[in-house]
Coordinates of C-alpha atoms in Angstrom, one line a residue:
N1 CA -1.5 81.6 7.6
T2 CA 0.9 80.1 4.7
K3 CA 0.2 77.2 2.3
N4 CA 3.4 76.1 0.4
T5 CA 3.7 72.9 -1.4
S6 CA 7.0 73.4 -3.2
Y7 CA 8.8 71.6 -0.3
G8 CA 6.7 68.8 0.3
D9 CA 4.0 67.7 2.9
S10 CA 6.7 67.9 5.8
S11 CA 7.5 71.6 5.5
P12 CA 7.0 73.9 8.3
F13 CA 5.3 76.3 5.9
N14 CA 2.4 74.2 5.2
N15 CA -0.8 75.5 6.9
L16 CA 1.5 77.5 9.3
V17 CA -0.3 79.8 11.6
V18 CA 2.0 82.3 13.6
L19 CA 1.2 83.5 17.0
E20 CA 3.0 86.7 17.7
M21 CA 5.0 87.1 20.9
A22 CA 6.6 90.4 19.9
N23 CA 6.2 92.8 22.7
N24 CA 2.9 91.3 23.9
H25 CA 4.5 89.9 26.8
M26 CA 4.5 93.5 28.0
G27 CA 8.0 93.0 29.3
D28 CA 6.5 90.5 31.7
Y29 CA 8.3 86.9 31.5
N30 CA 5.3 85.5 33.4
H31 CA 2.6 86.9 31.0
G32 CA 4.7 85.5 28.3
I33 CA 4.6 81.9 29.7
K34 CA 0.9 82.5 30.4
M35 CA 0.3 83.2 26.7
I36 CA 2.2 80.2 25.6
H37 CA 0.1 78.0 28.2
E38 CA -3.3 79.2 27.2
F39 CA -2.7 79.2 23.5
A40 CA -1.4 75.5 23.7
E41 CA -5.0 74.7 25.1
I42 CA -6.5 76.8 22.3
V43 CA -5.1 75.2 19.4
K44 CA -5.3 71.7 20.5
P45 CA -8.3 70.7 18.5
Y46 CA -6.6 72.1 15.2
K47 CA -3.0 70.4 15.5
K48 CA -3.8 67.7 13.0
Q49 CA -4.9 70.5 10.3
F50 CA -2.2 73.1 10.9
N51 CA 1.3 73.8 12.2
F52 CA 1.5 76.5 15.0
A53 CA 4.5 78.6 15.7
W54 CA 5.3 81.1 18.4
K55 CA 7.3 84.2 16.9
F56 CA 9.7 86.2 18.9
Q57 CA 11.5 89.4 18.1
F58 CA 14.9 90.1 19.0
R59 CA 16.9 93.6 19.0
D60 CA 20.2 94.0 20.3
I61 CA 18.8 97.1 22.1
D62 CA 22.1 98.4 23.2
T63 CA 23.3 98.8 19.4
F64 CA 20.1 98.9 17.7
I65 CA 19.2 102.1 19.5
H66 CA 21.5 105.0 18.6
P67 CA 23.4 106.1 21.9
S68 CA 21.9 109.6 21.8
F69 CA 18.3 108.1 21.7
Q70 CA 18.7 105.7 24.3
E71 CA 16.9 107.9 27.0
R72 CA 14.4 109.2 24.6
T73 CA 11.0 108.5 26.1
D74 CA 9.0 110.8 23.6
I75 CA 9.8 108.2 20.7
K76 CA 7.2 105.5 21.2
Y77 CA 9.4 102.8 19.5
V78 CA 12.4 103.5 21.8
K79 CA 10.0 103.6 24.9
R80 CA 8.4 100.3 23.9
F81 CA 11.6 98.3 23.1
K82 CA 13.2 99.4 26.3
E83 CA 10.4 98.7 28.5
T84 CA 9.5 95.3 27.2
K85 CA 13.2 94.2 27.0
L86 CA 13.8 90.6 28.3
S87 CA 17.1 89.0 29.3
K88 CA 18.6 86.2 27.0
E89 CA 17.8 83.7 29.8
Q90 CA 14.2 84.8 29.7
F91 CA 13.9 84.7 26.1
L92 CA 15.5 81.1 26.0
S93 CA 13.1 80.0 28.6
L94 CA 10.1 81.2 26.7
K95 CA 11.3 79.6 23.8
N96 CA 11.8 76.2 25.4
E97 CA 8.4 76.4 27.0
A98 CA 6.9 77.0 23.5
S99 CA 8.7 73.9 22.1
K100 CA 7.8 72.0 25.2
C101 CA 4.2 72.8 24.3
G102 CA 4.4 71.6 20.9
F103 CA 4.8 74.7 18.9
L104 CA 7.3 75.4 16.5
T105 CA 9.5 78.4 17.2
M106 CA 10.5 81.3 15.0
C107 CA 12.1 84.7 15.5
T108 CA 12.7 87.9 13.5
A109 CA 16.3 89.3 14.0
F110 CA 16.5 92.9 13.4
D111 CA 20.1 93.3 13.5
E112 CA 23.1 90.7 13.1
N113 CA 23.9 90.2 16.8
S114 CA 20.2 88.9 17.1
V115 CA 21.0 86.3 14.4
D116 CA 23.6 84.9 16.2
L117 CA 21.1 84.6 19.2
I118 CA 18.6 83.0 16.9
A119 CA 21.5 80.2 16.0
S120 CA 22.4 79.9 19.6
M121 CA 18.8 79.1 21.0
N122 CA 18.1 76.5 18.0
F123 CA 15.0 78.2 16.6
D124 CA 12.9 76.3 13.9
I125 CA 12.3 79.1 11.6
A126 CA 14.2 82.5 11.1
K127 CA 11.7 85.5 10.0
I128 CA 13.0 88.6 8.1
A129 CA 10.8 91.8 8.6
S130 CA 9.4 93.8 6.0
C131 CA 11.6 96.8 7.1
S132 CA 14.7 94.6 6.8
S133 CA 13.9 93.1 3.5
T134 CA 16.6 95.0 1.7
D135 CA 19.2 95.2 4.5
W136 CA 21.8 93.1 2.7
P137 CA 24.2 92.6 5.4
L138 CA 21.2 91.2 7.5
L139 CA 20.1 88.8 5.0
N140 CA 23.4 87.6 4.4
K141 CA 23.9 86.9 8.1
V142 CA 20.4 85.2 8.1
S143 CA 21.5 83.1 5.1
E144 CA 24.2 81.6 7.3
L145 CA 21.5 79.8 9.4
N146 CA 20.6 76.3 8.6
I147 CA 16.8 76.5 9.1
P148 CA 13.9 77.7 7.0
I149 CA 13.5 81.3 6.2
I150 CA 10.3 83.4 5.9
S151 CA 10.7 87.0 4.4
S152 CA 7.8 89.6 4.7
T153 CA 7.3 91.8 1.6
A154 CA 5.1 94.9 2.7
G155 CA 6.2 97.8 1.1
T156 CA 9.0 95.9 -0.9
K157 CA 9.2 96.4 -4.6
L158 CA 8.7 93.5 -6.9
E159 CA 12.1 93.8 -8.2
D160 CA 13.7 93.6 -4.8
I161 CA 11.4 90.5 -4.0
D162 CA 12.8 88.8 -7.0
N163 CA 16.2 89.5 -5.7
I164 CA 15.5 88.4 -2.3
V165 CA 14.1 84.9 -3.9
S166 CA 17.2 84.7 -6.0
F167 CA 19.5 85.4 -3.1
F168 CA 18.2 82.4 -1.0
Q169 CA 17.7 80.0 -4.0
H170 CA 21.3 80.6 -4.9
R171 CA 22.3 79.6 -1.3
N172 CA 19.8 76.7 -1.2
K173 CA 17.9 77.9 1.4
Q174 CA 14.2 76.8 2.2
L175 CA 12.3 80.2 1.7
A176 CA 8.8 81.5 2.0
I177 CA 7.8 84.8 1.0
M178 CA 4.9 86.4 3.1
H179 CA 2.4 88.7 1.8
C180 CA 1.6 91.4 4.3
I181 CA 0.6 95.0 4.8
G182 CA 2.5 97.7 6.7
E183 CA -0.8 99.1 8.1
Y184 CA -2.0 98.0 11.5
P185 CA -4.7 96.9 11.7
T186 CA -5.3 96.8 7.9
N187 CA -8.6 97.8 6.4
V188 CA -10.3 95.0 4.2
E189 CA -10.2 97.3 1.2
N190 CA -6.4 97.4 1.5
L191 CA -5.5 93.9 2.1
Q192 CA -4.4 93.5 -1.8
L193 CA -4.8 89.7 -1.7
N194 CA -4.2 89.6 -5.5
Q195 CA -0.5 89.6 -4.3
L196 CA -0.8 86.0 -3.3
D197 CA -1.6 85.1 -7.0
L198 CA 1.2 87.4 -8.2
F199 CA 3.8 85.6 -5.9

C-alpha cells in the first residue's frame, strides 16, 4: 500500500493496493481470469478509499534465460519461469480483463524487450524490481515509457536510491519508490518500517 501526496489527489500512487499476478496464475490462463474476477468482487466495498492494481511480470524467456540453462530443471527459477510462461496474447487478454473489471494495470519488466511489450499493451504503471534497481540500460529503457513508474528498493544502497530518483526526476517522470524487503515472507522484526520515514 502506498501513499504519495506529491503528485496530487489524482495520482495512481495514492492509497494504491497492488494485487500480484506474477506466476500465481500457475501458467494457467483460466486460473488468471478467475483470480481477476474473484478479486474484483472482494475489492468492491473498498474502491472509494483505495486504488487497486493488478501487477504482472514480463520476462523474454528466450533471452532472459541463458541458452545453456534453458533445459535446467534443477534450478527452481528456470523451472518456474518456463512452466508458468504464457503467450503475449494470453497476457494481453488478462491485462484487458483486469482493466475491464476496473483495476489499474501495472507490470514489471525484467529486460528491455519486455519494456517494449509493456508499451504495446498500454499498461497504466511500470514497475522496476529491486533486483533491477541499478540495471541502468533497463532503467533507461523504462524512462522512455510515458506512464508512472514504481521502483522497489530491497537491498538497494541509499546512494543508489538517490541516483534512481535523480535519474527519473531529470526526465520528468512520475516516480514512487517502494520500501520492500527481499525476504519472502518477511518476519515482523525484519520489516524495517523506519525506512518509510527516511524516504
